[in-house]
Coordinates of C-alpha atoms in Angstrom, one line a residue:
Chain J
X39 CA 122.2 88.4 123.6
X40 CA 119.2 90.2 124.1
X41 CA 115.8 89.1 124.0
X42 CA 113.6 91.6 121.5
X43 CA 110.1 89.5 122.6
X44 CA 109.3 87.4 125.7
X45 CA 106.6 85.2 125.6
X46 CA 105.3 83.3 128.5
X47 CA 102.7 81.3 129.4
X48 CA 101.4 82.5 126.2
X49 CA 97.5 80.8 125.7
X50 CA 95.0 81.6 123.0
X51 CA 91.4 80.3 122.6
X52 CA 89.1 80.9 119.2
X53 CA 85.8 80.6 121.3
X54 CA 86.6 77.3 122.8
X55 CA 89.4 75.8 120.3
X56 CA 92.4 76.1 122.1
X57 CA 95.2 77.1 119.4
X58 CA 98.4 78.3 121.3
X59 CA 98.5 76.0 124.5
X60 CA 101.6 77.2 127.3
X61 CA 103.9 78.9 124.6
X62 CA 107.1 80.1 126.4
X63 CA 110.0 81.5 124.1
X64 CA 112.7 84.5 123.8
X65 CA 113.1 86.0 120.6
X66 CA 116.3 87.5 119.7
X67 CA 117.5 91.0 118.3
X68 CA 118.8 91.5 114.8
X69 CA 118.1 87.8 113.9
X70 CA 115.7 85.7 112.0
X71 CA 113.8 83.4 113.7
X72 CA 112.1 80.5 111.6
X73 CA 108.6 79.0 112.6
X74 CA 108.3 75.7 111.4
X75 CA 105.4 72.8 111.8
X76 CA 102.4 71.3 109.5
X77 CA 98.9 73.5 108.7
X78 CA 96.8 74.1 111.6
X79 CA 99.9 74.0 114.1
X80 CA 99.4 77.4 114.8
X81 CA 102.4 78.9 113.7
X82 CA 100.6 81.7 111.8
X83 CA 98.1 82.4 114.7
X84 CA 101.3 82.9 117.0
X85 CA 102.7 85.5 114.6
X86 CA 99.6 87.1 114.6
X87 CA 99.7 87.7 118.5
X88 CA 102.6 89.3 118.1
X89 CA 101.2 92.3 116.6
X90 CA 97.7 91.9 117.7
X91 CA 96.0 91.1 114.5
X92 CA 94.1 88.6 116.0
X93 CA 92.0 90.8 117.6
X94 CA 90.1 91.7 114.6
X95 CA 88.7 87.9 114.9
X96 CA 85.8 88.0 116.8
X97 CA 86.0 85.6 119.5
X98 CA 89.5 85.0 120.5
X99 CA 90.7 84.9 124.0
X100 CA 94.8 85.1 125.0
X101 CA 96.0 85.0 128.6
X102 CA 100.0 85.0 129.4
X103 CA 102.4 87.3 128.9
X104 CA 103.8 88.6 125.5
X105 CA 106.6 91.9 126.1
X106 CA 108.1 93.7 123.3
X107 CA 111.2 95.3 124.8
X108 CA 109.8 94.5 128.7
X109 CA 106.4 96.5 127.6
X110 CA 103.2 94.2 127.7
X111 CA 102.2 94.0 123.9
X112 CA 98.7 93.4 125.5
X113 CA 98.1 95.5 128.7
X114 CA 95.6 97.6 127.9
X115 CA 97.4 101.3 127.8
X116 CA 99.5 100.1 125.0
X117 CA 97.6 101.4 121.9
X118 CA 97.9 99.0 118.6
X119 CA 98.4 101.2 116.0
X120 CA 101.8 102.4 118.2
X121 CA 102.3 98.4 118.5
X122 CA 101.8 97.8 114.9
X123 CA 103.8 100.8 113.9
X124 CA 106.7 99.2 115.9
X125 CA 105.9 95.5 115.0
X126 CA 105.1 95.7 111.1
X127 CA 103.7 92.8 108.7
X128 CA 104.0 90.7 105.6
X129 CA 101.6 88.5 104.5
X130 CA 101.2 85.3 102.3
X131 CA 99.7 87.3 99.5
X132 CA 101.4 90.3 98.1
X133 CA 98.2 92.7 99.0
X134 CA 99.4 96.3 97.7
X135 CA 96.6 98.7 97.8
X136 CA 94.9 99.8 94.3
X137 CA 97.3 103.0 94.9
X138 CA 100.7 104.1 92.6
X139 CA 104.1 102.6 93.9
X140 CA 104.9 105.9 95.5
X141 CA 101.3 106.1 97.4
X142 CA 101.7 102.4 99.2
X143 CA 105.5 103.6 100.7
X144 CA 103.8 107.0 102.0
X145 CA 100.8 105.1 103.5
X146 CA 102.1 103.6 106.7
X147 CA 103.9 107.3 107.7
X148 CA 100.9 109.3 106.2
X149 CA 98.5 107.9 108.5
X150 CA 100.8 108.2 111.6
X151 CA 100.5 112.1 110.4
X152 CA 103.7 112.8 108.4
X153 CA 102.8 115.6 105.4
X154 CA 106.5 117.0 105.2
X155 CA 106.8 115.7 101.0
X156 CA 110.3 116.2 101.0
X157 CA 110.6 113.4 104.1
X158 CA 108.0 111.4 102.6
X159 CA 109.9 111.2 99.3
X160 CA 113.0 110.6 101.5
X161 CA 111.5 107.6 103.0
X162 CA 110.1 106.6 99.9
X163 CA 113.4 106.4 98.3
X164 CA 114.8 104.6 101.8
X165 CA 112.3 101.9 102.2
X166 CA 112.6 101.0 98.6
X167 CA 116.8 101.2 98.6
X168 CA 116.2 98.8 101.6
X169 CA 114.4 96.2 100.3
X170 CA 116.6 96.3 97.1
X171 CA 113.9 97.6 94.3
X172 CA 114.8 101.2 93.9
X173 CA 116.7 100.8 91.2
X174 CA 113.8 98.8 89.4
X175 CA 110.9 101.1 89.8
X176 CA 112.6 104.7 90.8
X177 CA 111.0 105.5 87.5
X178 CA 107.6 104.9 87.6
X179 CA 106.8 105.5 91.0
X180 CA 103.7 107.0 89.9
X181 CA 103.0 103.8 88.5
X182 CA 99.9 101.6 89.8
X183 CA 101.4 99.0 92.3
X184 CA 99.3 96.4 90.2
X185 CA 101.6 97.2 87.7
X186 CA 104.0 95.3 89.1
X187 CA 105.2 91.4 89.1
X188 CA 104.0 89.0 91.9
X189 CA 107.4 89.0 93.3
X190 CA 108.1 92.8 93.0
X191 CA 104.4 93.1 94.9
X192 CA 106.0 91.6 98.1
X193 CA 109.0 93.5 98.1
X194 CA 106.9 96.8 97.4
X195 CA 105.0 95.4 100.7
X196 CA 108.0 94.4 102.5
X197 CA 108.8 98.1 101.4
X198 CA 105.6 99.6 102.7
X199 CA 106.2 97.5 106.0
X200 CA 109.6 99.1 106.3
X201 CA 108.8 102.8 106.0
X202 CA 106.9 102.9 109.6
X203 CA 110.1 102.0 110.8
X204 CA 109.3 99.0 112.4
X205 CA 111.6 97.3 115.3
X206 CA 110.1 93.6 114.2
X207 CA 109.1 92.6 111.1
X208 CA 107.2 89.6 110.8
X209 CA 106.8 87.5 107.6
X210 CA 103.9 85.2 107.0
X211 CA 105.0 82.8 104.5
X212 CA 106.3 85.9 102.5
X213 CA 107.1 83.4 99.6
X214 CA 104.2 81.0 98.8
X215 CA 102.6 82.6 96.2
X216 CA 106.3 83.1 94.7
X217 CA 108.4 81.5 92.1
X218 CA 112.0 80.3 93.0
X219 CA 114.1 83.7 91.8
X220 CA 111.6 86.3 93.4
X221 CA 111.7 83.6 96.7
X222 CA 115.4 83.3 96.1
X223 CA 115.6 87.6 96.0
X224 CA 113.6 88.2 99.3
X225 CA 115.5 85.3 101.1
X226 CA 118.8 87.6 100.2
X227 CA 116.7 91.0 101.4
X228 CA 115.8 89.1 104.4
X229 CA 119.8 88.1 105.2
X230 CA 120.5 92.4 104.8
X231 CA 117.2 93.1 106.9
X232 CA 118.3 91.3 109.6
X233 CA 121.0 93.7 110.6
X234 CA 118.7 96.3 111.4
X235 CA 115.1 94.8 112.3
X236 CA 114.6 91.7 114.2
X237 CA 112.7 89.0 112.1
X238 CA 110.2 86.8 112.0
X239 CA 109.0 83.9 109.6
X240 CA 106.1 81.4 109.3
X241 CA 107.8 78.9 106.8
X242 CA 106.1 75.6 105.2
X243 CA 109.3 75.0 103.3
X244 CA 112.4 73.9 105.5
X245 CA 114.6 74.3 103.2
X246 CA 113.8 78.2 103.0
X247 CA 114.0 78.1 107.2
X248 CA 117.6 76.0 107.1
X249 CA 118.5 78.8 104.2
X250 CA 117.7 81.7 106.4
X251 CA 116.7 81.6 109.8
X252 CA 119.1 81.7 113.1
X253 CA 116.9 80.0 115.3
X254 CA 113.8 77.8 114.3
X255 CA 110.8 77.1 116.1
X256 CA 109.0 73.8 115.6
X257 CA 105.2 74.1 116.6
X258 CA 102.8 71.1 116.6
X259 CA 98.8 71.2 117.3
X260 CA 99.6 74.3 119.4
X261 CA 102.3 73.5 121.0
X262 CA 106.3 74.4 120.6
X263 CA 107.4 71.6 120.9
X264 CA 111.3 72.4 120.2
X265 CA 113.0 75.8 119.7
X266 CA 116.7 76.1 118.9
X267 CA 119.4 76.9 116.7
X268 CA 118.7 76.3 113.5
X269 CA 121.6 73.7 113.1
X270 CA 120.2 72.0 115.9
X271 CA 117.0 71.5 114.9
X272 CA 117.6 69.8 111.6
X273 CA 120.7 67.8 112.2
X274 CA 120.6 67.1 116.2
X275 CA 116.5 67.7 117.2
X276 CA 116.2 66.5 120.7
X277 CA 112.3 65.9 120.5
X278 CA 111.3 62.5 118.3
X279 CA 108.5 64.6 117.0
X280 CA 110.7 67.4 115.5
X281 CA 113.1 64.5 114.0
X282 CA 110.0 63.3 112.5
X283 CA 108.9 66.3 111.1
X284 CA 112.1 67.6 109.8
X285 CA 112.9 64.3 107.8
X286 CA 109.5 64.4 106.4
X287 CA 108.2 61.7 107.9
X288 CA 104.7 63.7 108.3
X289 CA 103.3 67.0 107.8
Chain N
X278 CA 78.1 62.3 68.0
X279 CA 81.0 61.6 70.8
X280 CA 80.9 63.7 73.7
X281 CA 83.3 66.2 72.9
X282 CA 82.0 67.7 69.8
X283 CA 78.6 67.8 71.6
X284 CA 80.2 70.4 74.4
X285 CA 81.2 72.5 71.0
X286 CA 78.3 72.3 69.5
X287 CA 76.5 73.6 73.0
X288 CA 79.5 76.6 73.5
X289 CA 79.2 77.6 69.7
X290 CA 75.3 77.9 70.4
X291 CA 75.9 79.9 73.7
X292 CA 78.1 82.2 72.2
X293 CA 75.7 82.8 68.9
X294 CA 72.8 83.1 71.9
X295 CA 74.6 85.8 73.9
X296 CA 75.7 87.9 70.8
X297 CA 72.0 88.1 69.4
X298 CA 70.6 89.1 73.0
X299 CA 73.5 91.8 72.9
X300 CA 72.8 93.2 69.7
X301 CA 68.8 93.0 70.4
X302 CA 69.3 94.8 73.2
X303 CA 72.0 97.6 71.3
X304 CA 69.3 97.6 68.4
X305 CA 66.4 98.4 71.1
X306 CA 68.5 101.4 73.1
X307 CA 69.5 102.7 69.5
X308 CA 65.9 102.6 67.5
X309 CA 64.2 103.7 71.2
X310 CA 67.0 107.0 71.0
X311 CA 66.7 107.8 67.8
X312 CA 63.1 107.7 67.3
X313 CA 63.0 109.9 70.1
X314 CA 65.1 112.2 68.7
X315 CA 63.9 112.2 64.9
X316 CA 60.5 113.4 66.7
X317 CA 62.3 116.2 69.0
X318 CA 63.8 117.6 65.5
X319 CA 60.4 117.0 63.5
X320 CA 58.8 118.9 66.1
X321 CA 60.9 121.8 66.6
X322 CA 59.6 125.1 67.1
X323 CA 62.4 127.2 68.2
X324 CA 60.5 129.5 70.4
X325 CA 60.6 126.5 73.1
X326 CA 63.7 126.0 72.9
X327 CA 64.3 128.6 74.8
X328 CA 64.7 130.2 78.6
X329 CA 61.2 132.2 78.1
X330 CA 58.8 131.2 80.0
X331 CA 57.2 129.4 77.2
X332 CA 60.3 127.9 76.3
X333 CA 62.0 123.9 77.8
X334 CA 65.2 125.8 79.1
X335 CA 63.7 126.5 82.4
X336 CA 62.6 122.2 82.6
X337 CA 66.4 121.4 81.6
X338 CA 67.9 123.6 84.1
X339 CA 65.1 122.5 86.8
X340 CA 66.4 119.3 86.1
X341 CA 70.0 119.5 86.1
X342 CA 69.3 121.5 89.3
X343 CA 66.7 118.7 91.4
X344 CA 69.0 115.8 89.9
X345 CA 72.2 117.8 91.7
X346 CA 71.0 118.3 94.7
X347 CA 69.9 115.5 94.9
X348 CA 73.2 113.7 94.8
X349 CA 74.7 116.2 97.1
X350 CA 72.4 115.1 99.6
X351 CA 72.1 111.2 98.8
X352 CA 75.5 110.5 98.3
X353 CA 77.0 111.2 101.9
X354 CA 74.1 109.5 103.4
X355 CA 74.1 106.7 100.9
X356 CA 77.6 106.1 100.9
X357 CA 77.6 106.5 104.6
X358 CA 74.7 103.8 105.5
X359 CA 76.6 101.2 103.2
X360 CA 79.8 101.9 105.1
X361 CA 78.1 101.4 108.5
X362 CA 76.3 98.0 106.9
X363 CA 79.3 96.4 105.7
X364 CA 82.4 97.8 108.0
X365 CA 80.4 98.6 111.5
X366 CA 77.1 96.5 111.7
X367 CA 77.6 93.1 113.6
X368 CA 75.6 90.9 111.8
X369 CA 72.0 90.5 114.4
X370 CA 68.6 90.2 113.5
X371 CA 68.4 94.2 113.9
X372 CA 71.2 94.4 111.1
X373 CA 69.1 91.8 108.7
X374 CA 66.0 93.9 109.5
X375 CA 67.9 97.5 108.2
X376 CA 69.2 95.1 105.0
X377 CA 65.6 94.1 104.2
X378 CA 63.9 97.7 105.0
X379 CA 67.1 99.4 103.0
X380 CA 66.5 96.9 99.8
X381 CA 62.1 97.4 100.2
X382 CA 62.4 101.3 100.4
X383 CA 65.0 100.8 97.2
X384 CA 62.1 98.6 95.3
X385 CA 59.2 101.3 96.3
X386 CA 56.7 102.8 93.8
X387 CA 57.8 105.8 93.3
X388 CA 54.3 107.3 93.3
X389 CA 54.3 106.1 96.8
X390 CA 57.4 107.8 97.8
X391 CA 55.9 111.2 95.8
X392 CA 52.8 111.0 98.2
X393 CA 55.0 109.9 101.0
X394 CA 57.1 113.4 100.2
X395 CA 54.0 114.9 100.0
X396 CA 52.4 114.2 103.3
X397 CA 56.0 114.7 104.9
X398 CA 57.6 117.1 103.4
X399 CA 55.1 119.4 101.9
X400 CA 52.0 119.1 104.4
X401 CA 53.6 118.9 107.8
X402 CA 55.8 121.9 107.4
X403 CA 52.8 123.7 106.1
X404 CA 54.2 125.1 102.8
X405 CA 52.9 123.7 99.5
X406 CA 54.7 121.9 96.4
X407 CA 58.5 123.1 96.1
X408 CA 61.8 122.3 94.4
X409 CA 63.5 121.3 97.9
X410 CA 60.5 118.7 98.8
X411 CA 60.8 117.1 95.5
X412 CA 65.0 117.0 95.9
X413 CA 64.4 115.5 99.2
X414 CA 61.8 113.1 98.0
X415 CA 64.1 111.8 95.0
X416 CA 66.5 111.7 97.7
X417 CA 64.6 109.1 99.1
X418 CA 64.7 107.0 96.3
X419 CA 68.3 107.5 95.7
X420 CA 69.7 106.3 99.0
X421 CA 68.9 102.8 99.2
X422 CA 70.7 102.8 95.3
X423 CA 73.4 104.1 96.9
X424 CA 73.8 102.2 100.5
X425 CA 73.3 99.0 98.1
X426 CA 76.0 100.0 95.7
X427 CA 78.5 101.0 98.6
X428 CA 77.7 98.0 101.1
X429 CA 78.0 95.1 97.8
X430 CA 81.7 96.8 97.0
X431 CA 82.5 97.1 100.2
X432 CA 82.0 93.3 101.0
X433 CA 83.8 92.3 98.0
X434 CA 87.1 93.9 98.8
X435 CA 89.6 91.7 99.4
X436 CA 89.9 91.0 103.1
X437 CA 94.1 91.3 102.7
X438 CA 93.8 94.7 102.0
X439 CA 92.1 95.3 104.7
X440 CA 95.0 93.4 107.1
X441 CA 97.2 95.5 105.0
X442 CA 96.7 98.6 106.0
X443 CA 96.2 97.5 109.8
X444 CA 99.0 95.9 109.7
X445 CA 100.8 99.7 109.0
X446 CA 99.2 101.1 112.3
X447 CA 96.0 102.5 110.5
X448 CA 93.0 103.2 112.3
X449 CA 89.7 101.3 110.8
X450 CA 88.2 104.7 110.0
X451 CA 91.8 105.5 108.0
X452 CA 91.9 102.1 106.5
X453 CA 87.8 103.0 105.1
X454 CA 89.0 106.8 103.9
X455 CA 92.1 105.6 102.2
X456 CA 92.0 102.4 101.1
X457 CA 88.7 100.8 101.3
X458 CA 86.8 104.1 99.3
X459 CA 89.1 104.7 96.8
X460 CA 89.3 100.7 95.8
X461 CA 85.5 100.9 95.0
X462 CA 85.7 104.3 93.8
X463 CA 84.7 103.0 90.3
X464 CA 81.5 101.3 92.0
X465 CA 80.6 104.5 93.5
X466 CA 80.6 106.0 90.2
X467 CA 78.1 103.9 88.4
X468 CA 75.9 103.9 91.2
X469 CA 75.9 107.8 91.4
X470 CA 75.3 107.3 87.6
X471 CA 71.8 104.6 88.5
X472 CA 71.0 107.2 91.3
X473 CA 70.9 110.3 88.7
X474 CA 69.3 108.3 85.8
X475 CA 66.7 107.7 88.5
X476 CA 66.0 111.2 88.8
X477 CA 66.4 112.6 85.6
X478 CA 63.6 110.4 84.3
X479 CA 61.5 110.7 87.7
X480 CA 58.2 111.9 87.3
X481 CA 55.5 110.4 90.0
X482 CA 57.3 111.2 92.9
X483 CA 57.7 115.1 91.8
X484 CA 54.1 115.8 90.7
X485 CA 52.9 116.4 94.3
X486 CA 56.1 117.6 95.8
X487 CA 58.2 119.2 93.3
X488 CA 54.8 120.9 91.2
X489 CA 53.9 121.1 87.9
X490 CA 54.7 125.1 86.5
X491 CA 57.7 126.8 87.4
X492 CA 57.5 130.7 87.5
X493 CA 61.2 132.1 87.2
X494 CA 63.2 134.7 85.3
X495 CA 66.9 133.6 84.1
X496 CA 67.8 137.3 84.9
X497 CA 67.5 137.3 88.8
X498 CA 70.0 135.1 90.1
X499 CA 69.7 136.3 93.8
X500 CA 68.8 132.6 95.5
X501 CA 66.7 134.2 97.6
X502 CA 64.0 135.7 95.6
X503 CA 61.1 133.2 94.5
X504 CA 61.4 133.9 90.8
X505 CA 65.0 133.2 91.1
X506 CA 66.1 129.5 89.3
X507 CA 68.2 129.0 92.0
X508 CA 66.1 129.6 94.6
X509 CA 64.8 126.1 96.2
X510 CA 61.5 126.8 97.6
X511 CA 59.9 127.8 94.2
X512 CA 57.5 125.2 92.6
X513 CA 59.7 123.5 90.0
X514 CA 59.1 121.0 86.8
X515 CA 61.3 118.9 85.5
X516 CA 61.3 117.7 81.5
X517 CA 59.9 114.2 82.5
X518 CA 57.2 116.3 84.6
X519 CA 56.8 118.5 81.8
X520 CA 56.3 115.4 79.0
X521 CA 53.5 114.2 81.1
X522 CA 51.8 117.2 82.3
X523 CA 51.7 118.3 78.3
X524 CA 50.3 115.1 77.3
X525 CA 47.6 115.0 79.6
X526 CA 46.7 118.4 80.3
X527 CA 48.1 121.1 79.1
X528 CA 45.8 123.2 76.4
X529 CA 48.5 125.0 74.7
X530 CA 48.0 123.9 70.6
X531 CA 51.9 123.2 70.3
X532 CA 51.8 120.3 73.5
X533 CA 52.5 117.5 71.2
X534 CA 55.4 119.1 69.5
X535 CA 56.7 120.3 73.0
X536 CA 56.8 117.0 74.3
X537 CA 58.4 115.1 71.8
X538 CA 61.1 117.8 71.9
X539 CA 61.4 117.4 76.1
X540 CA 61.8 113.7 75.5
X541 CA 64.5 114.4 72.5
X542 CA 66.3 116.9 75.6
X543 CA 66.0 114.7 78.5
X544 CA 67.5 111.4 76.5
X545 CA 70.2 113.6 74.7
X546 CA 71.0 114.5 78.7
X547 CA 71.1 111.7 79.8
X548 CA 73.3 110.0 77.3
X549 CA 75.6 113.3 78.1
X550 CA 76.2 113.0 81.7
X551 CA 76.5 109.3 81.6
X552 CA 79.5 109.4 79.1
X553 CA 80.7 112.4 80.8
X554 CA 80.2 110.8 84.6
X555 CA 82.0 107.4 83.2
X556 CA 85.1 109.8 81.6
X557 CA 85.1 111.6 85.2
X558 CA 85.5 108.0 86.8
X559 CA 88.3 107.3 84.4
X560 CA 90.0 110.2 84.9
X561 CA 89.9 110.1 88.8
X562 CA 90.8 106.2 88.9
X563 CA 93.8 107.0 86.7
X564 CA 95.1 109.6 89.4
X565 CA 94.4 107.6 92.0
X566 CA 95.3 103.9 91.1
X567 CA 98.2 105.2 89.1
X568 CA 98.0 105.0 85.1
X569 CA 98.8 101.5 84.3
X570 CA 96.5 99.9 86.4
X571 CA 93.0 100.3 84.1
X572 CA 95.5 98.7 81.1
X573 CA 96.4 95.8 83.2
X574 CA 93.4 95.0 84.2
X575 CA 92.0 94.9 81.1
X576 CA 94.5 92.6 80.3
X577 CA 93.3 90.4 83.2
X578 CA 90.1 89.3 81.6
X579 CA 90.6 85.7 79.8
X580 CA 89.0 85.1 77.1

């Protein structure tokens, strides 16, 4: 088993508020990995190292080492828009831009220069075959992405994440804003993403991490305090804390 | 009276309040047009309406003309400053000083600005009153409109968006070009509308920049000859200067019946290009955004 991300020593500091403290952790190819803990943990900053959209908050400091396939995701000759091409992003909130369904999929590969139409409408056509909505808008992709559901939103941007051709794809509580069958229809995309991109998802709701993820991550004011397999974590934690946590004894 | 019919009582009243202030103010545009208008017709004399030299053609196209150039020239710079204000400037005393100096110039007399364009752009570069000084001097008054406009949509984007297109790799300069403009797009609209309404009914600051008589022949169109409409260093009135200059000074018999038929022009213009800038908006929205999304937005709005 190969490790996609190495973290170590990992440390961040919003002016002096320390938020990540010592995080060390391997993060696996072609699986999902699960972070887990209450608000404020700093589960969601950590996924935001990962494809440096942290630095756009003035302020925050990071020393350790975070490698995306042995490269240093924050030496200074590794350009972000190359990191975030490799490393793409889901967020809480559907955010599709005010742009028709075919216009959000071209973005990402539009602004890294590809004009070719006939391979934009190619990987227009992929990216929405792969996250399991081409059959639902191949009509009306000239369509406003407004247009479209809550839940259909996210895929589209689940779609628009996918057309960069990321290596990682990292989910921050894709699902919150959800109800259960558009949840319950990106948990099943996430199972068929998995054999291609390596995942990653900040989850409030353990269930959702028990349902999906391979390996879970258990983070507590800034620390990891337990990372396994999934399994292990909910039925055989070593940590107190985790046990606590899991069976909802706080948070 | 128990409390909850009270709150009815006070919403009923609110609504009844806000209707009447709406159709006062639909009853004042309408009797203020059409007054205007009924005077224009009254006081036709068709000789004026013309592109003689007697005749109000050459004040309408002197208009359309300032008013455009205008535009070309405040928009990028407009648009521009209120991109730098809301995506570039850290927020410092320097930034809050720009804010207060942009929203001051934007509040100015404009017979200031006219002898500010005077002094500037007619006396130091030794020529005297022409079309291009009084296009720059509207300009003047058009840009702090515009920066305003751009900077307020600008801030009210949604921040996710913004993370959005990030996220995908963009560059903050791609991320401005193709997502941030075309999401205020609508914004930039109106305000182009404010910025022209400014100028088409703009008379102080043209008087001493601009000039009061324009001297050109609608049968030389090379731009560079001085009785050429197009050409931008001739003197050059505009209707609104016109109204004024023939109800103050002007000893030609007819300079009643001219004006009221310069003011009938200049508000039937205006009322043209804003429907027609607001069906351009629409129209470039809907092939941007996509079609459905004007409909569903509509829908958004509760009632």
């Amino acid at each position: 088993m190969s490790c996609k991300l190495l973290v170590e020593n990992l440390n961040l500091y919003y002016s002096d508020i320390q938020a990540l403290k010592d995080i060390n952790m391997g993060i696996d190819e072609k699986k999902i990995t699960a972070l887990i803990g209450p608000s404020g943990c700093g589960k969601s900053t950590f996924l935001k190292t990962i494809n440096r959209m942290n630095d756009l908050i003035p302020g925050v400091r990071i020393t350790g080492k975070m490698t995306l396939d042995g490269e240093d995701i924050y030496s200074s000759s590794n350009d972000v828009t190359l990191l975030r091409k490799r490393v793409g992003m889901v967020f809480q909130k559907p955010n599709p831009f005010p742009v028709s369904i075919y216009d959000n999929i071209a973005y990402g590969p539009r602004r890294h220069g590809l004009k070719n139409k006939g391979r934009l409408d190619e990987i227009v056509e992929k990216s929405l075959k792969d996250s399991a909505m081409w059959d639902e808008v191949k009509d009306k992709l000239k369509k406003s992405a407004l247009s479209l559901s809550g839940g259909q939103q996210q895929r589209l941007c689940i779609a628009r994440a996918l057309a960069v051709e990321p290596e990682v794809i990292l989910l921050d509580e894709p699902t919150s804003a959800l109800d259960p069958i558009s949840t319950f229809k990106i948990e099943d995309l996430m199972q068929t993403l998995k054999e291609t991109y390596t995942v990653i998802i900040v989850t409030h709701n353990m269930q959702q991490a028990t349902r999906v993820a391979d390996k879970t991550a258990f983070f507590l004011l800034g620390d990891l305090i337990e990372y396994d397999e999934t399994e292990v974590i909910f039925t055989n934690p070593q940590n107190p804390k985790t046990l606590e946590y899991v069976s909802g004894h706080f948070g | 009276m128990n409390r909850n019919k009270r709150a009815k009582i006070a919403d009923n009243i609110a609504t009844i309040f806000l209707y009447i202030i709406a159709i006062l103010v639909i009853v004042l545009l309408t009797s203020i047009t059409v007054y205007l208008v009924y005077r224009g017709i009254k006081s036709y004399i068709p000789k004026y309406m013309s592109f003689s030299p007697d005749g109000l053609g050459i004040q309408l196209f002197n208009t359309l003309y300032m008013v455009l150039l205008s535009i070309i020239i405040s928009a990028p710079l407009g648009i521009c400053a209120g991109i730098y204000m809301a995506e570039y400037a850290k927020p410092s005393k320097l930034t809050d000083i720009v804010r207060m100096s942009i929203e001051t110039l934007a509040s100015l007399p404009s017979i200031v600005v006219g002898i500010f364009g005077f002094l500037v752009f007619v006396m130091l570069t030794h020529s005297t009153w022409n079309m291009f000084a009084g296009v720059l001097t509207l300009s003047i008054l058009c840009v702090p409109l515009l920066t305003r406009v751009t900077e307020d949509g600008l801030n009210e984007i949604d921040q996710s968006m913004k993370e959005g297109s990030y996220a995908l790799g963009a560059t903050k300069w791609q991320t401005i070009v193709h997502v941030l403009l075309p999401a205020i797009l609508p914004r930039l609209v109106t305000g182009i509308i404010l910025a022209a309404g400014r100028g088409f009914g703009e008379a102080a600051a043209l008087i001493y920049t601009a000039g009061l008589t324009s001297d050109v022949s609608f049968s030389n169109w090379n731009p560079s000859s001085i009785t050429s409409p197009l050409n931008i260093f001739r003197t050059s009135d505009t209707l609104a200067v016109r109204i004024w200059y023939l109800k103050g000074f002007a000893i030609n018999p007819d300079k009643y019946q001219i004006a009221d038929m310069a003011a009938a022009m200049l508000i039937i213009l205006v009322f043209i290009f804003n429907i027609g800038a607001r069906i351009t908006g629409r129209v470039i929205e809907r092939k941007m955004i996509g079609s459905s999304a004007i409909k569903s937005k509509k829908k958004s709005k509760i009632n």
